[in-house]
Short mmCIF file of C-alpha atoms in Angstrom, two decimals:
data_model
loop_
_atom_site.label_atom_id
_atom_site.label_comp_id
_atom_site.label_asym_id
_atom_site.label_seq_id
_atom_site.Cartn_x
_atom_site.Cartn_y
_atom_site.Cartn_z
CA MET A 1 -9.47 -20.19 -3.71
CA SER A 2 -10.46 -18.86 -7.17
CA LEU A 3 -12.17 -15.63 -8.43
CA LYS A 4 -14.53 -15.53 -11.38
CA THR A 5 -14.78 -12.29 -13.40
CA HIS A 6 -17.54 -10.66 -15.17
CA LYS A 7 -17.92 -11.30 -18.98
CA ARG A 8 -16.84 -9.37 -22.11
CA THR A 9 -18.08 -9.78 -25.70
CA VAL A 10 -15.31 -9.46 -28.30
CA THR A 11 -16.48 -7.33 -31.31
CA ASP A 12 -15.30 -6.89 -34.87
CA THR A 13 -14.17 -3.47 -33.96
CA ASP A 14 -12.00 -4.82 -31.06
CA ILE A 15 -10.19 -7.16 -33.42
CA ILE A 16 -9.60 -4.56 -36.06
CA ASN A 17 -8.51 -1.93 -33.61
CA PHE A 18 -6.02 -4.35 -32.01
CA ALA A 19 -4.60 -5.30 -35.42
CA ASN A 20 -4.07 -1.56 -36.18
CA LEU A 21 -2.57 -0.87 -32.86
CA THR A 22 -0.08 -3.79 -32.95
CA TRP A 23 0.49 -3.95 -36.70
CA ASP A 24 -0.38 -7.65 -36.47
CA HIS A 25 -2.47 -8.05 -39.63
CA PHE A 26 -2.36 -11.83 -39.79
CA TYR A 27 -5.10 -12.84 -42.27
CA ALA A 28 -7.33 -14.65 -39.71
CA HIS A 29 -7.85 -11.24 -38.00
CA THR A 30 -8.09 -8.94 -41.04
CA ASP A 31 -8.97 -10.86 -44.19
CA ILE A 32 -12.06 -12.99 -43.78
CA THR A 33 -12.02 -13.91 -47.53
CA SER A 34 -8.99 -16.06 -46.92
CA LEU A 35 -10.39 -18.43 -44.32
CA ASP A 36 -11.25 -21.25 -46.73
CA GLY A 37 -9.11 -24.23 -45.95
CA SER A 38 -7.84 -22.77 -42.67
CA ILE A 39 -8.56 -23.85 -39.04
CA PHE A 40 -10.58 -20.66 -38.66
CA LYS A 41 -14.34 -20.17 -39.36
CA LYS A 42 -14.82 -16.43 -38.82
CA ARG A 43 -12.81 -13.31 -37.99
CA THR A 44 -10.62 -14.36 -35.15
CA ALA A 45 -9.45 -12.42 -32.18
CA HIS A 46 -5.66 -12.26 -31.66
CA GLY A 47 -4.38 -14.52 -28.91
CA TYR A 48 -2.66 -11.62 -27.27
CA PHE A 49 -5.85 -9.57 -27.36
CA ILE A 50 -7.64 -12.34 -25.47
CA LEU A 51 -4.79 -12.22 -22.84
CA ALA A 52 -5.03 -8.45 -22.66
CA ALA A 53 -8.76 -8.59 -22.40
CA ALA A 54 -8.41 -11.14 -19.68
CA ALA A 55 -6.23 -8.73 -17.74
CA GLY A 56 -8.81 -6.01 -18.32
CA LEU A 57 -11.39 -8.25 -16.62
CA PHE A 58 -9.33 -8.91 -13.50
CA VAL A 59 -6.94 -5.99 -12.95
CA TYR A 60 -8.11 -3.70 -10.11
CA PRO A 61 -7.68 -0.14 -11.47
CA ASN A 62 -7.02 1.79 -8.32
CA LYS A 63 -3.61 2.46 -6.80
CA GLY A 64 -2.84 -0.24 -4.11
CA PRO A 65 -0.38 -2.97 -3.24
CA VAL A 66 -0.05 -4.25 -6.86
CA ALA A 67 2.89 -2.35 -8.16
CA ALA A 68 3.40 -3.70 -11.65
CA ASN A 69 2.85 -6.49 -14.19
CA TYR A 70 6.01 -8.67 -13.81
CA GLY A 71 5.60 -10.88 -16.83
CA LEU A 72 4.41 -14.27 -18.04
CA GLU A 73 5.88 -17.76 -17.37
CA GLU A 74 3.61 -19.72 -19.66
CA CYS A 75 0.75 -19.16 -22.01
CA ARG A 76 -1.40 -21.34 -24.27
CA PHE A 77 -4.21 -20.48 -26.75
CA LEU A 78 -6.46 -23.51 -26.89
CA ARG A 79 -9.20 -22.45 -29.27
CA PRO A 80 -10.10 -19.55 -31.43
CA ILE A 81 -12.36 -16.75 -30.18
CA TYR A 82 -14.41 -15.19 -32.96
CA HIS A 83 -16.15 -11.83 -33.19
CA ASN A 84 -19.22 -11.67 -31.05
CA ASP A 85 -17.92 -14.47 -28.76
CA THR A 86 -18.09 -13.75 -25.01
CA VAL A 87 -15.36 -14.69 -22.52
CA TYR A 88 -14.83 -14.56 -18.83
CA VAL A 89 -11.81 -15.44 -16.53
CA ARG A 90 -11.15 -17.61 -13.57
CA LEU A 91 -8.20 -16.40 -11.55
CA THR A 92 -6.35 -18.56 -9.02
CA CYS A 93 -3.40 -17.63 -6.79
CA LYS A 94 -0.78 -20.15 -7.65
CA GLN A 95 2.40 -19.14 -5.73
CA LYS A 96 3.92 -16.24 -3.74
CA VAL A 97 7.66 -15.63 -4.16
CA ASP A 98 9.89 -13.37 -2.05
CA ARG A 99 11.80 -10.79 -4.00
CA ASP A 100 14.99 -9.18 -2.83
CA VAL A 101 14.95 -5.41 -3.23
CA ALA A 102 17.95 -3.19 -2.70
CA SER A 103 16.88 -0.16 -4.69
CA ALA A 104 14.69 2.82 -3.98
CA GLU A 105 11.35 0.88 -3.92
CA HIS A 106 9.25 -0.65 -1.26
CA PRO A 107 9.71 -4.33 -0.31
CA SER A 108 7.71 -6.52 -2.66
CA GLY A 109 7.08 -10.00 -3.69
CA ILE A 110 5.94 -11.86 -6.82
CA VAL A 111 2.46 -13.34 -6.90
CA LYS A 112 1.91 -15.99 -9.68
CA TRP A 113 -1.72 -16.15 -10.91
CA PHE A 114 -3.08 -19.05 -12.92
CA VAL A 115 -5.38 -17.46 -15.45
CA GLU A 116 -8.07 -19.53 -17.28
CA VAL A 117 -10.13 -17.86 -20.01
CA PHE A 118 -13.50 -19.52 -20.81
CA ASP A 119 -16.21 -18.81 -23.46
CA THR A 120 -19.92 -18.73 -22.64
CA ASN A 121 -20.16 -22.53 -23.08
CA ASP A 122 -17.56 -22.80 -20.31
CA GLU A 123 -15.02 -24.24 -22.73
CA LEU A 124 -11.42 -23.39 -21.94
CA VAL A 125 -10.00 -20.90 -24.37
CA ALA A 126 -6.57 -19.96 -23.08
CA VAL A 127 -4.44 -20.50 -19.96
CA ALA A 128 -1.51 -18.41 -18.67
CA THR A 129 0.55 -17.88 -15.60
CA ILE A 130 0.79 -14.15 -14.97
CA LEU A 131 3.20 -12.63 -12.51
CA THR A 132 2.45 -9.47 -10.61
CA MET A 133 4.79 -7.48 -8.36
CA VAL A 134 3.00 -6.76 -5.05
CA GLN A 135 4.13 -4.61 -2.22
CA LYS A 136 4.46 -6.54 1.04
CA LYS A 137 2.06 -5.68 3.77
CA GLN A 138 3.71 -3.55 6.45
CA GLU A 139 2.56 -3.08 9.96
CA VAL A 140 5.60 -1.14 11.14
CA PHE A 141 4.79 2.42 10.04
CA VAL A 142 1.76 4.69 10.89
CA GLU A 143 0.91 7.18 8.15
CA MET A 144 2.05 10.44 9.77
CA THR A 145 -0.84 12.77 8.70
CA ASP A 146 -1.21 16.24 10.15
CA LYS A 147 -3.88 14.74 12.47
CA LYS A 148 -1.65 11.91 13.62
CA ILE A 149 1.29 14.08 14.17
CA ALA A 150 -0.70 16.51 16.24
CA GLU A 151 -2.14 13.62 18.21
CA CYS A 152 1.31 12.26 19.00
CA ILE A 153 2.92 15.64 19.81
CA ASN A 154 0.04 16.67 22.09
CA LYS A 155 0.55 13.56 24.10
CA LEU A 156 4.03 14.67 24.87
CA ILE A 157 4.62 16.33 28.13
CA GLU A 158 7.62 18.27 29.42
CA ASN A 159 8.93 15.56 31.67
CA SER A 160 8.27 12.55 29.44
CA LYS A 161 11.17 10.00 29.56
CA PRO A 162 12.82 8.91 26.32
CA LYS A 163 12.30 5.33 25.26
CA TRP A 164 14.81 5.66 22.29
CA GLY A 165 17.87 7.83 22.50
CA MET A 166 18.63 10.50 25.01
CA LEU A 167 16.72 13.59 23.83
CA THR A 168 14.41 15.36 26.25
CA PRO A 169 10.90 16.27 24.89
CA GLN A 170 12.00 19.79 24.14
CA HIS A 171 15.19 18.65 22.43
CA LEU A 172 13.10 16.20 20.34
CA LEU A 173 10.76 18.98 19.22
CA GLU A 174 13.68 21.25 18.41
CA HIS A 175 15.42 18.47 16.43
CA LEU A 176 12.22 17.78 14.43
CA GLU A 177 11.69 21.45 13.88
CA GLN A 178 15.18 21.66 12.19
CA GLY A 179 14.32 18.75 10.15
CA TYR A 180 11.27 20.43 8.79
CA LYS A 181 13.30 23.49 8.00
CA ILE A 182 15.75 21.36 6.02
CA MET A 183 13.00 19.73 4.24
CA SER A 184 11.31 23.01 3.33
CA GLY A 185 14.48 24.54 1.92
CA LYS A 186 14.99 27.01 4.79
CA ILE A 187 18.32 25.16 5.73
CA GLN A 188 20.40 23.85 2.89
CA ASP A 189 23.90 25.38 3.56
CA PHE A 190 25.45 22.12 4.58
CA GLU A 191 27.33 19.23 3.05
CA ILE A 192 25.92 15.66 2.84
CA ALA A 193 27.70 13.85 5.66
CA THR A 194 27.18 10.26 4.41
CA PRO A 195 30.12 9.10 2.27
CA SER A 196 29.33 8.88 -1.42
CA THR A 197 30.42 5.22 -1.44
CA ILE A 198 27.51 4.19 0.74
CA LEU A 199 25.01 7.02 0.00
CA ASP A 200 22.79 4.99 -2.31
CA LYS A 201 22.53 2.23 0.24
CA VAL A 202 21.63 4.61 3.07
CA HIS A 203 19.20 6.54 0.79
CA ASN A 204 17.43 3.28 -0.25
CA SER A 205 17.03 2.21 3.39
CA LEU A 206 14.22 4.75 3.47
CA TYR A 207 12.12 2.19 1.40
CA ASN A 208 12.48 -0.76 3.69
CA TYR A 209 10.73 -1.63 6.99
CA ASP A 210 13.83 -2.24 9.08
CA LYS A 211 14.03 -0.43 12.35
CA PHE A 212 16.44 2.58 12.46
CA PRO A 213 19.61 1.44 14.30
CA LYS A 214 19.43 2.48 17.94
CA GLY A 215 22.30 4.70 19.09
CA THR A 216 22.78 6.14 15.59
CA GLN A 217 24.73 9.45 15.93
CA PHE A 218 23.34 12.41 13.92
CA PRO A 219 26.42 13.92 12.15
CA THR A 220 26.21 17.48 13.54
CA MET A 221 25.05 16.62 17.10
CA LYS A 222 27.31 16.47 20.08
CA LYS A 223 28.43 12.94 20.91
CA ASP A 224 26.83 11.52 24.12
CA ALA A 225 25.67 15.03 25.14
CA LEU A 226 22.61 17.14 24.59
CA GLU A 227 22.64 20.26 22.41
CA ASP A 228 21.96 23.70 23.83
CA LEU A 229 18.25 24.46 23.64
CA MET A 230 17.06 27.05 21.10
CA HIS A 231 13.70 28.07 22.79
CA PRO A 232 12.99 29.31 26.21
CA ASP A 233 10.53 26.62 27.20
CA PHE A 234 8.71 23.41 26.09
CA GLU A 235 5.48 25.20 25.00
CA THR A 236 7.43 27.57 22.78
CA ALA A 237 9.28 24.61 21.21
CA LYS A 238 6.02 22.86 20.50
CA ALA A 239 4.52 25.91 18.83
CA LYS A 240 7.77 26.37 16.69
CA PHE A 241 7.53 22.72 15.75
CA PHE A 242 3.93 23.11 14.33
CA GLU A 243 4.91 26.34 12.63
CA ALA A 244 7.81 24.54 10.81
CA ARG A 245 5.51 21.66 9.91
CA GLU A 246 3.05 24.15 8.36
CA GLN A 247 5.89 25.83 6.41
CA TYR A 248 6.91 22.44 5.12
CA ASN A 249 3.41 21.62 3.93
CA THR A 250 3.16 25.02 2.20
CA PHE A 251 6.55 24.67 0.57
CA PHE A 252 5.65 21.29 -1.12
CA LYS A 253 2.16 22.52 -2.05
CA GLU A 254 3.87 25.27 -4.01
CA ASN A 255 6.87 23.18 -5.16
CA PRO A 256 5.67 19.57 -5.47
CA GLU A 257 8.62 18.48 -7.61
CA ALA A 258 11.36 20.03 -5.40
CA ILE A 259 14.45 17.92 -4.51
CA LEU A 260 16.28 19.02 -1.37
CA LYS A 261 19.41 17.85 0.48
CA ASN A 262 19.27 15.81 3.59
CA MET A 263 22.41 15.55 5.65
CA VAL A 264 22.18 11.73 6.03
CA PHE A 265 20.11 10.41 3.15
CA GLY A 266 21.19 12.73 0.32
CA GLU A 267 18.72 14.31 -2.10
CA LEU A 268 15.19 13.65 -1.27
CA ASN A 269 11.73 14.38 -2.98
CA LYS A 270 8.55 15.07 -0.94
CA TYR A 271 7.59 11.45 -0.65
CA GLU A 272 10.92 10.47 0.67
CA SER A 273 11.22 13.39 3.10
#
């Protein structure tokens, strides 16, 4: 399947501005008095301007799954484009390639696009294979907005049975409350428990879609036993959880660039926390 873009007319000003921006003042672009005896008939657009203009015709501007331009594999300029010529692009998905990621970025792959640039007479002007880095679609996580969190917590009842781990509903709320206090800077008087030799790997696991290992032991919790409860009852624990959540939201609204310690994952920013 291919996509055809809208059209763009290349102007004298486009060519001159591109020459000044790139310092590419090749005579065909800047000195029309020197064209006699050359292959060019009029002021000619830079090949790389045509490629850049093609990208401008097909790149979607909003933030989305496309993470970055990953480069070119091949490119050919087949005929000149002169000032006042009009071009359009046909874009075809050529190949999708997996990409191994072990750093602090979301899983992604490489999509290879076959790009064909045409003039208004439908003559082929240029071809290229452009590579884009695209985040992989994930269906594992639900975006935990305030609304979604309230919806989930309000479904929780005092005698709900755990499906993962051993925490009771109240223990879960109190554990999450402590997490929000850590993430809002109220609790920071602790050492990072994860050994420095594997801390980067553990931190970067926040960016993949692997399930958290069942049975993982939190560093400060009792082994195979429940902690003493902090609050007198389930409803109080729920209220304290929402209070801690609100304090977390307020903290990062006032300190959007804050970096705070997490006992397991090391230093985290707001997005990671």
